[in-house]
XYZ file of C-alpha atoms in Angstrom:
400
model
C -9.043 -22.570 15.119
C -11.445 -22.905 11.979
C -9.459 -20.824 9.843
C -11.057 -20.620 6.858
C -15.019 -20.928 7.629
C -17.029 -21.301 4.037
C -20.994 -20.769 4.458
C -21.969 -22.015 0.550
C -24.331 -25.054 -0.629
C -21.960 -24.733 -3.840
C -19.665 -28.278 -4.161
C -17.769 -27.318 -6.350
C -16.898 -24.268 -5.366
C -16.427 -25.641 -1.624
C -14.377 -28.768 -3.778
C -11.158 -25.606 -4.666
C -12.149 -23.904 -1.873
C -10.340 -26.696 0.153
C -7.670 -27.089 -3.255
C -6.545 -23.647 -2.742
C -6.392 -23.731 0.978
C -3.769 -27.383 1.510
C -2.209 -25.559 -1.857
C -0.023 -23.495 0.150
C -1.967 -22.615 3.478
C -2.487 -23.109 6.612
C -5.115 -23.887 8.859
C -8.445 -25.935 8.036
C -11.740 -25.108 6.022
C -15.297 -25.336 7.852
C -18.152 -25.730 5.047
C -21.575 -24.255 6.529
C -23.976 -26.767 3.506
C -26.885 -24.715 3.456
C -28.085 -20.860 2.230
C -29.004 -19.820 5.793
C -27.027 -16.751 6.878
C -27.090 -16.359 10.448
C -27.987 -12.790 11.417
C -25.959 -12.561 14.072
C -22.055 -13.334 14.931
C -23.160 -15.151 17.884
C -25.088 -17.429 16.790
C -21.494 -18.103 14.575
C -19.598 -18.349 17.100
C -21.763 -20.654 18.384
C -22.108 -22.859 15.922
C -17.743 -23.485 16.094
C -17.402 -23.433 19.461
C -16.925 -20.348 20.238
C -13.761 -19.922 17.926
C -13.367 -16.874 15.833
C -12.520 -17.598 11.770
C -10.004 -15.973 10.371
C -11.697 -15.788 7.216
C -15.169 -16.071 6.547
C -16.351 -16.331 2.996
C -20.447 -16.226 2.026
C -21.053 -18.140 -1.154
C -22.131 -19.136 -3.975
C -25.994 -19.296 -3.935
C -26.703 -16.967 -0.575
C -29.026 -13.706 -0.071
C -27.639 -11.565 -0.978
C -29.583 -9.302 1.811
C -28.481 -11.211 4.597
C -24.869 -11.637 3.826
C -24.269 -8.204 3.842
C -25.631 -7.507 6.396
C -24.219 -9.066 8.914
C -21.175 -8.501 7.233
C -22.119 -4.937 8.529
C -22.028 -6.475 12.126
C -19.764 -8.479 11.800
C -17.449 -5.564 10.394
C -18.307 -3.215 13.307
C -18.270 -6.130 16.294
C -15.676 -7.935 14.898
C -13.331 -5.465 11.996
C -10.201 -8.841 12.414
C -11.846 -10.889 10.546
C -11.311 -10.442 6.607
C -14.984 -11.261 4.780
C -14.913 -12.502 1.437
C -17.960 -12.296 -1.338
C -18.595 -15.168 -3.919
C -20.715 -13.587 -6.149
C -20.758 -12.065 -9.611
C -19.343 -8.433 -9.391
C -20.391 -5.210 -11.053
C -19.733 -1.879 -9.730
C -22.421 -1.294 -7.431
C -22.717 -4.918 -6.231
C -18.757 -3.663 -5.564
C -20.323 -0.218 -3.722
C -22.338 -1.884 -2.048
C -20.088 -4.937 -0.199
C -17.252 -2.320 0.160
C -19.425 -0.764 2.586
C -20.591 -3.431 4.512
C -17.193 -4.607 5.021
C -16.487 -7.156 2.418
C -12.941 -6.986 1.749
C -13.347 -9.209 -1.471
C -15.718 -9.579 -4.207
C -14.489 -13.246 -5.251
C -16.541 -14.572 -9.066
C -17.961 -18.325 -8.766
C -15.808 -19.414 -11.204
C -12.442 -18.877 -9.698
C -9.316 -21.046 -10.354
C -7.746 -22.329 -7.511
C -4.554 -20.185 -7.448
C -6.623 -17.407 -7.912
C -8.905 -18.213 -5.324
C -5.091 -18.745 -3.077
C -4.203 -14.985 -3.936
C -7.986 -13.815 -2.550
C -7.079 -16.045 0.508
C -3.171 -15.277 1.486
C -4.668 -11.448 0.940
C -6.972 -11.445 3.786
C -5.164 -13.781 5.747
C -2.629 -10.655 5.683
C -4.975 -8.762 6.610
C -6.367 -10.502 9.237
C -2.796 -10.488 10.153
C -2.864 -6.374 10.707
C -6.286 -5.932 12.512
C -5.376 -7.889 14.957
C -1.718 -6.182 15.769
C -3.834 -2.765 14.792
C -6.050 -4.330 17.921
C -3.339 -4.550 20.506
C -0.811 -1.687 22.256
C 1.853 -2.750 19.473
C 3.348 -0.469 17.706
C 1.950 0.365 14.923
C -0.496 2.398 17.806
C 2.126 5.035 17.640
C 0.286 6.141 13.814
C -2.480 6.714 16.041
C -4.798 9.122 13.941
C -3.351 9.209 10.754
C -0.827 7.624 8.290
C 2.635 8.573 7.301
C 3.129 11.014 4.670
C 6.082 9.503 2.359
C 6.469 11.469 -0.523
C 9.289 11.123 -2.721
C 11.308 14.053 -4.849
C 13.744 14.643 -6.884
C 13.921 18.783 -9.004
C 16.018 16.006 -11.697
C 14.515 12.513 -13.420
C 15.629 9.913 -14.337
C 16.859 9.252 -10.367
C 14.008 6.342 -9.833
C 11.795 8.304 -8.045
C 9.442 5.567 -9.643
C 11.500 1.870 -8.335
C 12.255 3.895 -4.250
C 8.416 4.871 -4.431
C 7.048 0.752 -5.410
C 9.771 -0.755 -3.154
C 8.523 1.525 -0.356
C 5.379 1.059 -1.145
C 6.092 -3.275 -0.684
C 8.211 -3.014 2.129
C 6.472 -1.275 4.392
C 3.875 -3.769 2.837
C 5.108 -6.210 4.192
C 5.239 -4.785 8.328
C 1.758 -3.447 7.077
C -0.798 -5.879 5.003
C -3.279 -4.494 3.351
C -2.334 -0.893 4.814
C -0.135 0.655 2.429
C -1.256 2.426 -0.446
C 1.528 4.468 -3.695
C 0.079 7.353 -4.788
C 1.496 8.080 -8.457
C 0.785 11.794 -8.976
C 3.583 11.774 -12.119
C 0.302 12.864 -13.738
C 1.722 13.478 -17.341
C 3.907 10.407 -16.940
C 3.862 8.374 -14.486
C 4.829 4.660 -14.067
C 3.556 3.314 -10.838
C 1.180 1.060 -12.943
C 4.142 -0.349 -15.335
C 6.800 -0.681 -12.504
C 4.105 -2.492 -10.601
C 2.887 -4.973 -13.109
C -0.582 -3.314 -12.875
C -3.943 -3.280 -15.616
C -6.222 -0.495 -13.627
C -9.742 -0.917 -14.241
C -9.505 3.367 -12.395
C -7.091 6.247 -11.556
C -6.570 9.153 -9.546
C -8.925 10.973 -12.050
C -11.848 8.892 -10.298
C -10.370 9.773 -7.333
C -10.651 12.467 -7.203
C -13.882 12.479 -8.177
C -17.584 14.273 -6.445
C -17.850 10.944 -5.237
C -14.870 9.551 -3.974
C -14.117 12.789 -2.138
C -17.089 12.670 0.046
C -16.778 9.287 0.496
C -14.316 7.025 1.880
C -15.178 3.311 1.302
C -16.158 5.099 -2.580
C -12.798 6.324 -3.055
C -11.170 2.279 -1.963
C -13.099 1.305 -4.470
C -11.549 3.332 -6.824
C -8.282 1.850 -5.992
C -5.734 -1.032 -7.264
C -4.853 -3.954 -5.330
C -1.209 -5.194 -5.429
C -0.477 -9.046 -4.978
C 2.515 -7.951 -2.688
C -0.233 -6.675 0.317
C -1.040 -3.220 -1.264
C -3.372 -1.624 -3.298
C -1.941 1.269 -5.897
C -3.504 4.652 -7.628
C -2.230 5.042 -10.436
C -2.154 8.152 -13.094
C -5.097 9.431 -15.143
C -3.936 7.201 -18.714
C -4.465 10.255 -21.193
C -1.875 12.677 -20.110
C -3.914 15.610 -21.491
C -6.026 15.109 -17.818
C -3.308 15.885 -15.915
C -5.444 19.932 -16.595
C -8.159 18.595 -14.663
C -6.939 17.892 -11.184
C -5.731 20.334 -9.111
C -3.511 21.375 -6.223
C -6.438 21.677 -3.760
C -7.871 18.082 -5.017
C -4.609 16.564 -4.346
C -4.795 17.909 -1.270
C -7.962 16.747 0.093
C -6.333 13.475 -1.408
C -3.740 12.440 0.670
C -5.724 13.438 3.452
C -8.553 11.663 2.869
C -5.735 8.495 2.300
C -4.227 9.108 5.361
C -6.885 8.560 8.397
C -7.774 4.949 5.666
C -3.982 4.559 5.993
C -1.067 3.440 7.661
C 0.794 4.493 5.462
C 0.403 6.648 1.944
C 4.281 6.450 -0.055
C 3.333 9.249 -2.992
C 6.088 9.345 -6.207
C 5.800 12.886 -7.820
C 7.094 13.888 -10.918
C 10.002 15.611 -11.954
C 10.374 19.210 -10.767
C 8.674 21.592 -7.970
C 5.016 21.582 -10.250
C 2.008 22.216 -8.770
C 1.075 19.096 -7.894
C 4.243 18.144 -5.950
C 4.466 21.555 -3.324
C 0.441 20.339 -2.314
C 1.705 16.888 -1.780
C 4.395 18.212 0.191
C 2.298 19.809 2.040
C 0.684 16.743 3.323
C 3.870 15.209 3.717
C 5.270 14.120 7.313
C 7.748 12.885 5.550
C 10.514 13.425 2.504
C 12.400 11.310 0.410
C 15.125 13.042 -2.091
C 16.129 11.453 -4.002
C 19.882 12.096 -6.177
C 22.166 10.115 -8.926
C 25.356 10.640 -9.356
C 25.775 13.317 -11.703
C 26.143 17.075 -11.873
C 22.968 18.010 -12.921
C 21.164 15.585 -10.616
C 22.774 16.839 -7.745
C 23.263 20.823 -8.200
C 19.060 20.059 -9.045
C 18.506 18.704 -5.380
C 20.701 21.771 -4.028
C 18.806 24.351 -6.108
C 15.248 22.222 -5.081
C 16.028 22.591 -1.271
C 16.964 25.164 -0.885
C 13.919 27.085 -2.992
C 11.565 25.003 -0.301
C 14.020 26.217 2.301
C 12.855 29.802 1.391
C 9.102 29.069 0.329
C 8.991 27.066 4.277
C 7.382 23.568 3.094
C 9.779 21.084 4.315
C 8.182 17.361 5.133
C 9.530 17.321 9.141
C 12.305 14.204 8.005
C 14.667 13.761 5.217
C 15.791 10.756 3.826
C 18.853 11.369 1.557
C 18.820 8.447 -0.842
C 22.094 8.354 -3.974
C 20.163 6.714 -6.298
C 22.681 4.528 -8.812
C 25.978 4.953 -6.543
C 28.809 4.350 -8.632
C 32.297 4.826 -7.696
C 33.988 4.807 -10.977
C 31.688 7.846 -11.868
C 33.558 10.384 -10.131
C 31.484 11.871 -8.005
C 31.636 10.385 -4.403
C 29.259 10.823 -1.364
C 31.670 13.524 0.362
C 31.230 15.332 -3.721
C 27.589 14.848 -2.963
C 27.230 15.894 0.870
C 28.908 18.776 0.435
C 27.041 19.911 -2.414
C 23.443 20.137 -0.999
C 24.739 20.185 1.901
C 23.378 18.279 3.752
C 23.812 13.416 4.680
C 24.160 11.079 2.382
C 20.577 8.676 4.406
C 21.822 5.814 1.890
C 23.489 5.527 -0.968
C 21.890 2.160 -3.513
C 24.402 1.265 -5.292
C 24.509 0.773 -9.336
C 22.872 -2.891 -10.071
C 21.546 -5.212 -12.410
C 18.694 -6.745 -10.548
C 17.010 -3.190 -9.577
C 17.129 -2.387 -13.594
C 15.554 -6.355 -14.241
C 13.208 -5.563 -11.813
C 12.021 -2.417 -13.336
C 11.838 -3.528 -16.677
C 9.748 -6.861 -15.631
C 7.495 -4.531 -13.643
C 8.274 -5.998 -10.173
C 10.250 -4.525 -7.745
C 12.414 -5.664 -6.317
C 12.166 -6.125 -2.313
C 9.114 -8.192 -3.351
C 11.669 -10.408 -5.427
C 14.241 -10.449 -2.688
C 17.368 -11.078 -4.828
C 20.826 -11.695 -3.435
C 22.076 -7.826 -4.374
C 23.502 -5.518 -1.930
C 20.833 -2.941 -3.516
C 18.196 -5.288 -1.417
C 20.257 -4.917 1.689
C 19.937 -1.020 1.149
C 16.167 -0.744 0.077
C 15.473 -2.754 2.972
C 17.501 -0.054 5.020
C 15.502 1.949 3.532
C 12.003 1.209 4.057
C 12.904 0.761 8.101
C 13.185 4.483 9.061
C 9.723 4.587 8.607
C 9.179 1.717 11.284
C 7.495 2.980 14.314
C 10.200 0.765 16.581
C 13.183 2.406 14.206
C 11.342 6.234 14.977
C 10.945 5.269 18.521
C 13.969 4.117 19.484
C 15.525 7.687 22.242
C 17.612 9.754 21.067
C 18.308 8.056 17.541
C 19.724 10.835 15.012
C 18.467 10.731 11.923
C 21.243 11.111 10.062
C 24.176 9.420 9.484
C 26.340 12.520 10.221
C 26.306 16.291 10.088
C 28.034 18.016 6.809
C 30.174 20.831 7.584
C 30.463 22.998 4.564
């Protein structure tokens, strides 16, 4: 198979593309040194001896109108093929490109390293889309994605660390099919936790243009090198007042129709936005530290939500920064909150370091006990784990 196909007469870019592929990617580059874009996919496949590429790179120096026409047809007939446009990007071009099904817009001046990152992302997307066209476990997600809310009545227990690691972990299972949403609208740290400098924020995502067109919404998402998307909090805390609970409800529903997994990092407490998110969640991850205030806070929060009858169907209780020298045991925590602890994550220098670096620990995968525990948490959201017959979701029942 010609894994990468380039249509462009630009020999300089062709050379950089080949260096990017030989520098760590598997497959060959098939180049058509022309400005002529086939009008139908079959014409391209015929020239490739009926083989279909994984990644199709169009440009530079090719007519943009013809590129968008071919991309639109490919997106309908062969959505598994990842299409990259090589052109100088502007907001209008990016919008038209996304509507045509083009996965990335790449500058002709990009260096070899930048090209390699885009190609890796395109290959991940091809693999994910190819699996979804087969009778695989991901089909169990059906038409709506899994919405995972990360909650805690108290701050400082590691919600953002959990949310970003869950997203990165799921991104390895479903590349380019995961989005993490920062719903801590005043002081959210998802951008910091992922070392991102987002051009757009959740404020753009609830605008009228985005709410009426999911392609516009996707243009406001930030792409992370691990193969996930992020929708970050407003840059100014004052802007949080411009977002309503109703807008949050619509946003999460919209994202769930486009992504296999939506991970929501919420603000501490039971705010209007957190409650709106909770009503959209299929799963709630409850985080508590190993200290009396956060444990008691979680117990009170769960009691209130039971009274309101808005608890999501699947509950996952995470004991973060567990320490046997804290004066509390896991059994103490369970007896206080009235439900079992599903995953216990020990206090870890690797997690603290990864947080300060802006590189989630599951992205780096160091040798650390926290990695194993976090992977166990991520596994709970996979179709394979859920599909096991007679599986008990919680480790044990606590007798009060």
